[in-house]
Coordinates of C-alpha atoms in Angstrom, one line a residue:
M36 CA 50.3 -20.0 1.6
V37 CA 48.1 -16.9 2.6
K38 CA 50.2 -14.9 5.6
F39 CA 47.4 -14.3 7.8
G40 CA 49.9 -12.0 9.8
G41 CA 50.9 -9.7 7.6
H42 CA 46.8 -9.2 6.3
V43 CA 46.0 -8.4 9.2
E44 CA 49.0 -5.3 9.4
A45 CA 47.4 -4.6 6.0
I46 CA 44.0 -3.5 7.5
R47 CA 45.6 -2.6 10.6
D48 CA 47.6 0.6 8.2
G49 CA 44.8 1.1 5.8
D50 CA 41.0 0.6 6.0
L51 CA 41.3 0.8 9.7
T52 CA 44.1 2.9 10.4
N53 CA 41.6 5.9 11.6
A54 CA 39.0 3.6 12.8
N55 CA 40.0 3.3 16.6
L56 CA 38.8 -0.2 16.5
Y57 CA 40.8 -3.3 18.8
L58 CA 42.9 -5.6 16.1
L59 CA 44.0 -8.7 17.8
P60 CA 48.0 -9.2 18.4
Y61 CA 47.9 -12.5 15.2
N62 CA 51.5 -12.0 15.0
H63 CA 52.2 -11.5 18.5
M64 CA 49.9 -14.7 19.3
K65 CA 51.7 -16.5 16.7
S66 CA 55.7 -16.0 18.1
M67 CA 53.9 -18.0 21.2
I68 CA 54.0 -20.7 19.3
F69 CA 57.2 -21.1 17.9
E70 CA 60.6 -21.1 19.9
V71 CA 62.9 -20.2 17.1
R72 CA 66.7 -21.4 17.7
G73 CA 68.7 -20.4 14.7
K74 CA 67.4 -21.1 11.2
E75 CA 65.7 -24.3 13.0
E76 CA 62.2 -23.9 13.6
E77 CA 61.0 -26.5 16.7
K78 CA 57.9 -27.5 18.3
N79 CA 57.3 -26.1 22.0
D80 CA 55.4 -27.6 24.2
D81 CA 55.6 -25.0 27.2
G82 CA 53.8 -21.5 27.3
R83 CA 50.0 -23.3 26.8
D84 CA 48.7 -21.9 30.1
E85 CA 50.0 -18.2 28.3
F86 CA 48.9 -19.1 25.4
V87 CA 45.5 -19.8 26.3
Q88 CA 45.0 -17.0 28.3
L89 CA 46.1 -14.2 26.1
W90 CA 43.6 -15.7 23.6
N91 CA 41.1 -15.8 26.6
Q92 CA 42.0 -12.2 26.8
A93 CA 41.9 -11.5 23.0
L94 CA 38.6 -13.0 22.7
D95 CA 37.3 -10.8 25.7
D96 CA 38.5 -7.6 24.5
A97 CA 37.7 -7.9 20.5
E98 CA 34.2 -8.6 21.7
N99 CA 33.8 -5.7 24.1
D100 CA 35.3 -3.7 21.9
F101 CA 32.6 -4.9 19.0
R102 CA 29.6 -4.7 21.4
K103 CA 30.3 -0.9 22.1
A104 CA 31.0 -0.2 18.6
R105 CA 27.4 -1.1 17.9
R106 CA 25.6 0.3 21.1
D107 CA 27.4 3.5 19.4
I108 CA 25.9 3.3 15.9
W109 CA 22.3 2.4 17.8
E110 CA 22.4 5.4 19.7
T111 CA 23.7 7.6 16.4
M112 CA 20.3 6.5 14.7
F113 CA 17.9 6.3 17.5
A114 CA 19.3 10.4 18.3
V115 CA 17.9 11.5 14.6
V116 CA 15.0 9.0 15.1
A117 CA 13.9 10.8 18.7
T118 CA 14.5 14.4 17.3
H119 CA 13.7 14.7 13.6
G120 CA 10.5 13.4 11.7
D121 CA 6.5 13.8 12.6
P122 CA 6.6 15.0 16.2
H123 CA 2.5 13.7 16.2
N124 CA 3.8 9.9 15.5
R125 CA 8.0 10.4 16.4
E126 CA 6.9 8.4 20.1
V127 CA 5.3 5.6 18.5
A128 CA 7.7 5.4 15.9
I129 CA 10.5 4.9 18.1
R130 CA 8.6 2.9 20.5
G131 CA 10.0 -0.9 20.7
A132 CA 11.5 -0.4 17.7
H133 CA 12.9 -3.5 15.2
P134 CA 16.2 -3.2 14.2
G135 CA 14.9 -2.4 10.0
N136 CA 12.4 -0.1 11.1
V137 CA 15.2 2.2 12.9
L138 CA 17.0 2.2 9.9
K139 CA 14.2 3.2 8.0
L140 CA 13.3 5.7 10.1
Y141 CA 17.4 7.1 10.4
A142 CA 17.2 6.9 6.7
D143 CA 14.1 8.9 6.2
H144 CA 15.0 11.6 8.8
V145 CA 18.4 11.8 9.0
P146 CA 19.0 15.8 8.4
D147 CA 22.4 15.7 6.3
K148 CA 22.7 12.4 4.1
T149 CA 26.4 12.8 4.3
Q150 CA 25.9 11.9 7.4
A151 CA 24.6 8.9 6.7
Q152 CA 27.0 7.6 4.3
E153 CA 29.4 8.6 7.5
L154 CA 27.5 6.5 9.5
L155 CA 27.1 3.8 7.1
V156 CA 31.1 3.7 6.2
R157 CA 31.3 2.9 10.4
M158 CA 29.0 0.0 9.9
K159 CA 31.4 -1.3 7.1
E160 CA 34.4 -0.3 10.3
V161 CA 32.6 -2.1 12.6
Y162 CA 32.1 -5.1 10.8
R163 CA 36.0 -5.4 9.5
S164 CA 37.8 -5.4 12.7
A165 CA 34.8 -7.9 13.9
E166 CA 35.6 -10.6 10.8
I167 CA 39.4 -10.1 11.2
N168 CA 39.2 -10.9 14.6
S169 CA 36.7 -14.0 15.3
E170 CA 38.7 -14.7 11.5
G171 CA 42.3 -15.0 13.8
L172 CA 41.1 -16.4 16.7
R173 CA 40.2 -19.1 14.5
K174 CA 43.0 -19.7 12.7
I175 CA 46.0 -19.1 15.8
V176 CA 44.2 -21.9 17.1
K177 CA 44.5 -23.8 14.2
K178 CA 47.6 -23.6 13.9
Y179 CA 48.8 -24.0 17.1
D180 CA 46.8 -27.5 16.8
K181 CA 49.0 -28.1 13.8
N182 CA 52.3 -27.6 15.9
K183 CA 51.9 -28.6 19.2
T184 CA 51.2 -31.9 20.7
T185 CA 48.1 -30.3 22.9
Q186 CA 44.8 -29.7 21.5
L187 CA 42.8 -26.6 21.8
S188 CA 40.0 -26.0 19.5
A189 CA 37.7 -27.7 21.3
I190 CA 38.4 -25.8 24.1
L191 CA 38.9 -22.3 22.9
L192 CA 36.5 -22.6 19.2
P193 CA 33.4 -23.2 21.7
S194 CA 33.4 -19.7 23.2
L195 CA 34.3 -17.8 20.2
Y196 CA 31.4 -19.6 17.9
A197 CA 29.2 -18.8 21.3
S198 CA 30.6 -15.1 21.9
N199 CA 28.4 -12.0 20.6
L200 CA 31.8 -10.8 18.2
Y201 CA 30.7 -14.0 16.2
T202 CA 27.1 -14.4 16.1
G203 CA 26.5 -10.7 16.1
Q204 CA 28.6 -10.2 12.4
K205 CA 25.5 -11.3 10.4
M206 CA 23.1 -8.7 12.3
I207 CA 25.2 -5.8 11.0
E208 CA 26.2 -7.5 7.9
E209 CA 22.4 -7.4 7.1
S210 CA 22.0 -3.4 8.5
I211 CA 24.6 -2.8 6.6
G212 CA 23.0 -3.6 3.4
L213 CA 19.6 -2.4 4.1
L214 CA 21.1 1.2 4.6
R215 CA 22.5 1.4 1.8
E216 CA 19.9 -0.2 -0.1
L217 CA 18.1 2.7 1.8
L218 CA 20.7 5.7 0.7
D219 CA 20.7 4.1 -3.1
D220 CA 16.3 4.3 -3.3
Q221 CA 16.6 8.0 -2.6
D222 CA 19.8 9.4 -4.6
G223 CA 18.1 9.6 -7.7
S224 CA 21.4 10.0 -9.2
G225 CA 20.5 6.2 -11.5
H226 CA 23.7 4.1 -10.6
F227 CA 23.3 0.8 -11.8
R228 CA 23.6 -1.6 -8.7
P229 CA 26.4 -4.0 -8.7
L230 CA 26.0 -7.1 -10.8
I231 CA 26.0 -10.5 -9.6
K232 CA 26.9 -13.5 -10.7
N233 CA 24.1 -16.3 -9.7
S234 CA 23.1 -18.8 -11.2
S235 CA 20.0 -18.8 -12.9
E236 CA 18.3 -21.5 -10.3
F237 CA 19.1 -19.1 -6.9
R238 CA 18.1 -16.1 -8.8
H239 CA 14.9 -17.9 -8.9
Q240 CA 14.8 -19.4 -5.8
E241 CA 15.9 -15.9 -4.3
S242 CA 12.6 -14.3 -6.7
V243 CA 10.4 -17.0 -5.1
E244 CA 11.2 -16.3 -1.5
N245 CA 10.7 -12.8 -1.8
R246 CA 7.2 -13.0 -3.2
M247 CA 6.8 -14.9 0.3
K248 CA 8.0 -12.2 2.4
E249 CA 6.1 -10.0 0.5
M250 CA 2.8 -12.0 1.1
E251 CA 3.8 -13.1 4.8
W252 CA 4.2 -9.1 5.4
L253 CA 0.8 -8.4 4.1
K254 CA -0.9 -11.3 5.4
N255 CA 0.8 -9.3 9.1
L256 CA -0.1 -6.3 8.0
V257 CA -3.9 -7.4 7.6
S258 CA -3.9 -9.0 10.8
S259 CA -2.5 -5.8 12.7
I260 CA -5.4 -3.4 11.5
P261 CA -8.7 -3.3 13.2
Q262 CA -10.9 -5.8 11.3
E263 CA -14.3 -4.1 12.2
D264 CA -13.0 -0.2 12.3
L265 CA -10.7 0.7 9.9
L266 CA -9.7 -2.9 7.3
P267 CA -12.8 -1.9 5.0
H268 CA -12.0 1.3 4.5
L269 CA -8.6 0.7 3.5
V270 CA -8.2 1.1 -0.8
A271 CA -4.9 -0.6 -2.1
H272 CA -3.9 1.4 -5.0
R273 CA -3.9 -0.9 -8.0
G274 CA -3.5 -3.8 -6.1
F275 CA -0.7 -5.3 -3.9
H276 CA 2.2 -3.8 -5.9
H277 CA 4.9 -2.4 -6.5
I278 CA 4.7 0.9 -6.8
N279 CA 8.1 0.9 -9.0
D280 CA 6.7 -2.1 -10.3
R281 CA 9.1 -3.8 -9.8
N282 CA 7.5 -7.8 -10.3
D283 CA 10.3 -9.4 -8.4
K284 CA 9.2 -9.4 -5.5
R285 CA 5.5 -7.9 -6.1
P286 CA 2.6 -8.7 -8.6
L287 CA 3.0 -6.0 -11.8
E288 CA 0.1 -3.4 -11.0
N289 CA -3.3 -3.5 -12.6
S290 CA -2.3 -7.6 -12.8
L291 CA -4.8 -10.1 -11.7
S292 CA -2.5 -11.8 -9.5
A293 CA -2.3 -8.2 -7.6
Y294 CA -5.6 -8.5 -7.1
E295 CA -6.0 -12.0 -5.7
M296 CA -2.9 -11.8 -3.6
A297 CA -4.6 -8.5 -1.8
W298 CA -7.9 -10.4 -1.4
T299 CA -6.8 -14.0 -0.2
C300 CA -4.2 -12.4 2.6
G301 CA -7.1 -10.0 3.5
I302 CA -7.8 -6.4 2.3
H303 CA -10.7 -6.4 1.2
L304 CA -10.7 -3.4 -1.1
C305 CA -8.4 -2.9 -4.5
E306 CA -8.1 0.3 -6.7
C307 CA -8.1 -0.2 -10.2
D308 CA -8.4 1.4 -13.7
I309 CA -10.0 0.5 -16.7
A310 CA -10.3 1.3 -20.7
I311 CA -11.8 0.1 -23.4
T312 CA -10.3 -2.2 -26.2
K313 CA -11.3 -1.2 -29.8
D314 CA -13.8 -4.2 -30.1
E315 CA -15.4 -3.4 -26.7
K316 CA -13.5 -5.4 -24.3
L317 CA -13.0 -4.1 -20.6
V318 CA -9.3 -4.4 -19.5
L319 CA -7.3 -3.3 -16.4
A320 CA -5.3 -0.1 -18.0
H321 CA -3.5 2.8 -16.0
D322 CA -2.0 4.5 -18.8
E323 CA -3.7 5.1 -22.4
N324 CA -0.9 2.4 -23.5
F325 CA 1.3 -0.6 -21.8
Q326 CA 4.4 1.1 -23.0
R327 CA 5.7 1.8 -19.7
L328 CA 4.1 -2.3 -18.6
S329 CA 5.3 -4.1 -22.1
L330 CA 7.9 -7.2 -21.7
D331 CA 8.5 -5.4 -25.2
N332 CA 8.0 -1.3 -24.8
G333 CA 9.4 -0.8 -28.3
S334 CA 6.9 -2.5 -30.1
E335 CA 4.3 -1.3 -31.6
I336 CA 1.3 -2.8 -29.9
S337 CA 2.6 -1.1 -27.0
K338 CA 2.6 2.3 -28.1
R339 CA -0.8 2.5 -29.9
K340 CA -3.4 3.3 -27.5
V341 CA -5.4 0.6 -25.9
S342 CA -8.7 2.0 -27.6
D343 CA -6.9 1.0 -31.4
L344 CA -6.3 -2.3 -30.5
T345 CA -8.8 -5.6 -30.6
F346 CA -8.1 -7.2 -28.0
R347 CA -6.6 -10.1 -29.6
E348 CA -3.6 -7.7 -30.1
L349 CA -3.4 -7.1 -27.1
I350 CA -3.2 -10.7 -25.4
S351 CA -0.3 -10.9 -28.2
M352 CA 1.8 -8.6 -25.9
P353 CA 3.0 -9.3 -22.8
L354 CA 3.8 -7.8 -19.9
L355 CA 6.9 -7.4 -17.6
S356 CA 5.6 -10.2 -15.7
G357 CA 4.8 -12.0 -18.2
V358 CA 0.9 -12.0 -18.9
R359 CA -1.2 -10.0 -20.4
P360 CA -3.9 -7.4 -18.8
P361 CA -6.7 -8.5 -17.5
L362 CA -10.5 -8.5 -18.7
L363 CA -12.8 -6.7 -15.9
I364 CA -14.8 -9.3 -15.8
D365 CA -11.9 -11.9 -15.0
V366 CA -11.0 -9.8 -12.3
L367 CA -14.5 -9.6 -10.8
R368 CA -15.0 -13.2 -10.9
S369 CA -12.5 -13.7 -8.9
A370 CA -13.0 -11.1 -6.5
N371 CA -16.0 -13.2 -6.1
A372 CA -14.7 -16.7 -5.8
I373 CA -12.1 -15.0 -3.1
S374 CA -15.0 -13.7 -0.6
E375 CA -18.1 -11.7 -0.1
Q376 CA -15.6 -8.8 1.2
S377 CA -13.1 -8.8 -2.1
K378 CA -14.8 -5.4 -3.8
L379 CA -13.6 -3.4 -6.6
I380 CA -13.4 0.4 -7.0
I381 CA -12.9 1.7 -10.3
E382 CA -11.8 4.6 -12.2
V383 CA -13.7 5.4 -14.9
K384 CA -10.7 7.6 -16.9
P385 CA -12.0 10.9 -17.9
G386 CA -13.4 11.8 -21.7
N387 CA -13.9 7.7 -21.4
D388 CA -18.0 7.7 -21.6
T389 CA -17.6 4.5 -24.3
A390 CA -15.7 2.7 -20.9
A391 CA -17.9 4.0 -18.6
A392 CA -21.0 2.7 -20.9
A393 CA -19.3 -0.5 -21.1
L394 CA -19.1 -0.7 -17.1
A395 CA -23.2 -0.4 -16.6
R396 CA -23.9 -2.7 -19.3
L397 CA -21.5 -5.2 -17.5
L398 CA -23.0 -4.6 -13.8
I399 CA -26.4 -4.7 -15.5
R400 CA -25.7 -8.4 -17.6
H401 CA -24.1 -9.1 -14.8
P402 CA -26.2 -9.0 -11.1
D403 CA -24.1 -11.6 -9.8
L404 CA -20.8 -9.4 -9.8
R405 CA -22.4 -6.4 -8.6
S406 CA -21.4 -6.7 -5.1
N407 CA -17.9 -7.2 -6.1
V408 CA -17.9 -3.6 -7.1
A409 CA -18.0 -1.5 -4.1
M410 CA -17.8 1.8 -5.9
I411 CA -17.2 3.6 -9.2
M412 CA -15.6 6.7 -10.0
S413 CA -14.1 9.3 -12.2
F414 CA -12.6 13.2 -12.4
D415 CA -15.3 13.5 -15.1
A416 CA -18.4 14.4 -13.3
A417 CA -20.7 15.0 -16.2
T418 CA -19.9 11.0 -17.1
M419 CA -20.4 9.8 -13.4
H420 CA -23.8 11.5 -13.6
K421 CA -24.2 10.0 -16.6
L422 CA -23.4 7.0 -15.2
R423 CA -25.8 7.4 -12.5
R424 CA -29.2 7.8 -14.6
E425 CA -28.4 4.5 -16.3
L426 CA -28.3 2.8 -13.4
A427 CA -31.2 3.5 -12.3
A428 CA -32.4 3.7 -15.3
A429 CA -31.8 -0.1 -15.5
V430 CA -32.6 -0.8 -11.8
L431 CA -36.1 0.3 -11.6
S432 CA -37.3 -0.8 -15.4
D433 CA -37.0 -4.3 -13.4
P434 CA -40.1 -5.0 -12.9
D435 CA -38.5 -7.8 -9.6
T436 CA -36.9 -5.0 -8.1
A437 CA -38.0 -5.5 -4.1
L438 CA -38.0 -2.1 -3.8
V439 CA -40.2 -0.8 -6.0
A440 CA -42.6 -3.4 -4.7
T441 CA -42.5 -2.4 -1.7
M442 CA -43.1 1.5 -2.5
R443 CA -46.4 0.6 -4.5
G444 CA -47.4 0.6 -0.8
Y445 CA -47.1 4.3 -0.7
T446 CA -48.3 5.2 -3.7
S447 CA -51.1 2.8 -4.1
G448 CA -54.2 5.2 -4.3
T449 CA -52.7 8.6 -2.9
Q450 CA -51.8 11.5 -5.3
L451 CA -48.2 12.1 -4.3
S452 CA -47.8 15.7 -4.8
S453 CA -45.7 18.5 -3.1
S454 CA -45.8 20.6 -0.9
P455 CA -45.0 24.7 -1.2
M456 CA -45.0 24.7 2.5
N457 CA -42.2 23.1 3.4
H458 CA -40.0 24.8 0.7
H459 CA -38.8 20.9 -1.1
R460 CA -37.1 20.8 -3.9
R461 CA -39.3 19.9 -7.2
V462 CA -38.0 16.8 -9.4
T463 CA -39.9 16.8 -12.5
S464 CA -38.8 14.0 -14.3
Y465 CA -35.2 11.9 -15.2
D466 CA -34.8 14.2 -18.2
H467 CA -35.5 16.3 -20.5
F468 CA -38.6 13.9 -22.0
G469 CA -39.9 12.7 -18.7
T470 CA -38.1 9.5 -18.6
L471 CA -35.8 7.5 -17.1
G472 CA -33.7 6.4 -19.9
G473 CA -29.6 6.8 -19.6
S474 CA -28.0 8.7 -22.0
F475 CA -25.1 5.4 -22.6
I476 CA -27.4 2.6 -23.8
G477 CA -30.9 3.4 -23.7
G478 CA -34.2 2.2 -22.6
G479 CA -36.0 0.5 -19.7
S480 CA -38.0 3.3 -18.7
S481 CA -41.3 2.6 -20.4
S482 CA -41.3 -1.1 -18.6
F483 CA -41.0 0.5 -15.5
R484 CA -43.9 2.9 -15.8
Q485 CA -46.1 -0.2 -17.5
H486 CA -45.1 -2.6 -13.8
H487 CA -46.3 0.6 -12.4
P488 CA -49.1 3.2 -13.2
S489 CA -49.7 4.4 -10.1
M490 CA -46.4 5.9 -9.4
D491 CA -45.4 8.6 -11.3
L492 CA -42.1 9.4 -10.3
G493 CA -42.2 12.2 -12.5
S494 CA -44.5 14.6 -10.1
I495 CA -42.8 13.2 -6.8
G496 CA -41.6 16.8 -5.1
L497 CA -39.6 15.9 -1.6
S498 CA -37.0 17.1 0.1
I499 CA -33.4 14.6 -0.9
S500 CA -33.2 14.8 3.0
Q501 CA -36.1 12.2 3.7
T502 CA -34.4 8.9 3.5
N503 CA -35.3 6.9 5.4
L504 CA -37.8 4.7 4.4
N505 CA -38.3 1.1 6.7
G506 CA -40.2 2.0 9.2
L507 CA -41.1 5.0 8.6
S508 CA -44.3 6.0 11.6
S509 CA -44.2 9.7 11.5
T510 CA -48.2 11.5 12.1
H511 CA -49.7 12.5 8.3
A512 CA -53.3 14.3 8.1
H513 CA -54.8 13.7 5.0
P514 CA -58.7 14.9 3.7
M515 CA -61.0 12.9 5.0
N516 CA -65.1 14.1 4.2
G517 CA -64.1 17.4 4.4
H518 CA -62.1 17.0 7.5
Q519 CA -58.7 16.3 8.7
H520 CA -58.1 13.1 10.7
E521 CA -54.5 12.3 12.4
D522 CA -53.8 8.3 10.9
T523 CA -50.0 6.7 11.9
T524 CA -51.1 4.3 9.1
I525 CA -49.8 5.8 6.4
P526 CA -46.4 6.7 6.2
P527 CA -45.1 10.2 4.5
T528 CA -44.0 9.8 1.0
P529 CA -40.3 9.7 0.1
A530 CA -38.0 11.6 -2.0
A531 CA -38.1 10.7 -5.6
E532 CA -34.2 10.2 -4.9
D533 CA -34.6 8.2 -1.8
I534 CA -36.2 5.8 -4.2
V535 CA -33.4 5.5 -6.4
S536 CA -31.3 5.6 -3.7
L537 CA -33.0 2.5 -2.2
A538 CA -33.7 0.1 -4.9
M539 CA -30.0 0.8 -6.3
E540 CA -28.9 -0.7 -2.7
A541 CA -31.7 -3.3 -2.8
K542 CA -30.1 -4.0 -6.7
H543 CA -26.1 -4.4 -5.1
M544 CA -25.8 -1.3 -7.5
P545 CA -22.0 0.6 -6.4
K546 CA -21.8 3.7 -5.2
L547 CA -20.8 6.4 -7.6
M548 CA -17.5 9.0 -6.5
L549 CA -16.2 12.2 -8.1
L550 CA -12.9 12.6 -7.7
T551 CA -11.7 16.3 -7.4
V552 CA -8.1 18.0 -6.9
A553 CA -6.7 20.2 -4.9
H554 CA -4.2 21.8 -7.3
P555 CA -4.9 23.8 -10.0
P556 CA -6.6 21.0 -12.5
H557 CA -4.0 19.7 -15.6
K558 CA -7.6 19.3 -17.6
A559 CA -10.7 20.6 -17.6
C560 CA -13.1 18.4 -16.6
E561 CA -10.9 18.4 -13.4
L562 CA -12.6 20.2 -10.0
Q563 CA -10.2 21.8 -7.6
V564 CA -11.3 22.1 -4.4
Q565 CA -9.3 22.3 -1.1
Y566 CA -10.3 21.2 2.6
N567 CA -11.7 24.2 4.0
E568 CA -14.0 24.5 1.0
L569 CA -15.6 21.5 0.9
H570 CA -19.3 22.7 0.6
R571 CA -18.3 23.6 -3.0
V572 CA -18.9 19.4 -3.9
D573 CA -22.7 19.9 -2.8
G574 CA -22.6 21.5 -6.4
W575 CA -20.9 19.4 -8.5
L576 CA -22.8 15.8 -6.6
A577 CA -26.4 17.1 -6.6
A578 CA -28.4 17.5 -10.2
D579 CA -31.5 17.8 -10.5
D580 CA -32.2 14.2 -11.0
G581 CA -30.4 12.6 -8.1
S582 CA -27.3 13.0 -6.6
L583 CA -23.9 11.3 -6.9
D584 CA -22.5 9.2 -3.6
G585 CA -19.5 11.0 -2.4
V586 CA -16.5 12.9 -3.2
Y587 CA -12.9 11.0 -3.5
L588 CA -10.4 13.9 -2.5
Q589 CA -6.8 14.3 -3.6
Y590 CA -4.6 14.7 0.3
E591 CA -3.7 18.0 2.2
E592 CA -1.5 18.0 4.5
E593 CA -4.2 20.3 7.3
M594 CA -6.5 17.2 6.9
M595 CA -3.8 16.0 9.5
T596 CA -5.3 18.9 12.1
A597 CA -8.2 19.2 14.1
E598 CA -9.7 22.3 12.1
G599 CA -9.4 19.7 9.0
A600 CA -10.9 17.0 10.3
A601 CA -13.3 18.9 11.1
Y602 CA -14.2 19.8 8.0
L603 CA -14.4 15.9 6.7
R604 CA -16.4 15.3 9.3
E605 CA -18.6 17.7 8.0
L606 CA -18.7 16.6 4.6
S607 CA -19.0 13.1 5.5
G608 CA -22.4 13.6 7.0
R609 CA -24.1 14.3 3.9
F610 CA -21.5 12.7 1.4
L611 CA -19.8 9.3 1.7
V612 CA -15.6 11.1 1.9
G613 CA -12.3 9.8 0.3
I614 CA -9.1 10.7 0.4
W615 CA -6.2 9.6 -2.0
G616 CA -2.3 11.1 -2.7
Y617 CA 0.8 11.0 -5.0
S618 CA 2.8 8.1 -4.2
G619 CA 6.0 9.1 -2.5
K620 CA 5.0 12.8 -2.2
D621 CA 2.4 12.2 -0.2
P622 CA 2.2 10.7 3.6
D623 CA 0.8 6.4 3.6
D624 CA 1.6 5.4 6.4
F625 CA -1.0 3.3 9.1
Q626 CA -1.3 6.4 11.5
T627 CA -2.1 8.6 8.6
F628 CA -4.3 6.3 7.2
E629 CA -5.8 5.7 10.7
W630 CA -6.5 9.6 11.5
L631 CA -8.8 9.8 8.3
V632 CA -10.4 6.9 8.9
K633 CA -11.2 7.6 12.8
E634 CA -11.3 11.6 13.1
G635 CA -12.2 13.1 9.6
N636 CA -15.3 10.0 9.1
C637 CA -13.7 8.7 5.9
T638 CA -15.3 6.2 4.0
F639 CA -12.2 5.1 1.7
V640 CA -8.2 5.5 2.1
N641 CA -6.1 5.2 -0.4
T642 CA -2.6 3.6 0.1
D643 CA 0.7 1.2 -1.8
L644 CA 0.9 -0.8 1.1
P645 CA 4.7 0.6 0.8
K646 CA 6.8 -1.5 3.9
H647 CA 6.6 1.0 6.1
F648 CA 2.8 1.9 6.3
R649 CA 3.4 0.0 9.6
R650 CA 6.6 0.8 11.1
D651 CA 6.1 -1.1 13.9
L652 CA 5.7 -4.2 11.1
P653 CA 8.9 -6.8 11.6
L654 CA 10.3 -6.4 8.7
L655 CA 10.5 -10.1 7.0

């Protein structure tokens, strides 16, 4: 039989020696139950009221001490949160913060991790004393009833079970677990987590519950973001996944389920990376091989480049989640089936022209899926301009292009020419041979000229800033019988670039953007630009035969200032602007996202959707 009184005293002299926390006088209370006469221990029916009074006093003392100790712990954490971190976001972050958010903020901003470890020790001491006191109060009542004719369990235990001493233990236990996990994540020393021996059924159920919590969290997050002016600009990087590829809570990166979960929960835009197999199948992949994500990362197939594998070889290699890498067309079909708002942003890796060519073929052959591709981007400017020419050629060679038919009204009977007086830039051709032919898959341009002989795009010389072709009614002068007459029925001649741009929109072709870096490039094709020199991107985006739609910039701290936002807004007046950042290094939270969209007028902002993305959102 366990001698609980001896256990209490051992704890008093052991773990809680210097804790300065209340521990009930268990042995003294026990002595009140028994009156010892010689060697015989007899029941004593006297002293009931005295025992009840002492028991109630012990409960009050334990509860008050527990409340004070926990309040001191929370005040310690709030003191750190209120004095450290970003001063612009500090007040918003702690305003009405839930306990889990406070713990996360504390772990993020405590200046000395030793201080956090000491607080964790204190929390464990407080929890231990509360556990000892509540269990001691229960046991002593049980012992009284066992040895007395009068029963007190029904009288005293309701007070114990309704007390903060009893119910508050669960909260501090969970707080200890969360703080321990947060500190472990920041440790970086590679310590192993303690082994937990659970049944396979329990682990399965735990995994299901974790995934459900993550999905509910994502739904709550989406509903908390303004639907009209902010949510359409948020880009889920590689879908809804865990940045450390923990597939026990979220789907694996670049997997079909990562995108389907994001879209079904209300996210509009998801980013993905593509690669092409040896037999020209476009698959989703970030790395050049699948060794990092393969279930058997020691296999030869996982170590080979995706471009050296056939699709049959690829599907024989299951990933960590047990599924194969998805085909791009499968992901697009899912997006198409889920909603009109579900769209992909596709990154083409530098030097991967074959993947870009295959992507162009896919979009040309499957016009029903074009509306589910919001944008395509790459660090390789040459690849993006070739892709632009190929898609433009395909659109303009289509005799059913509604915009081209509309443009015949502008060109019929009218000679399109440039005027040297207005300094417009002259576009002589769409390539050196005077055609619209692309360099990926070729062909198509002659078809356009055959159907529209009156429209000579090669002779148009107009301002690329002239972008509105709808409802144009400017007054134009043209020669008639040797005199100049004002004629408001003839609209101004549009620029060739405008024709292509609006034709692309009419055919739901995606926007095309250039990725840049803010730091010294790692690859020769990467272009470096910083927040205060964004005028440099004009030359990278524009070419003699047209322009890309925008630039995807690397995040810089200065973008979060009034000056940085002004530079972004100025650039966004000419091009689309997106922002990407490094996971775990650059800020990834709602305040940063909101600033870049509202103050910087950015169209796209990447995020890994970390659990701290919105600190005022409860952690499930």
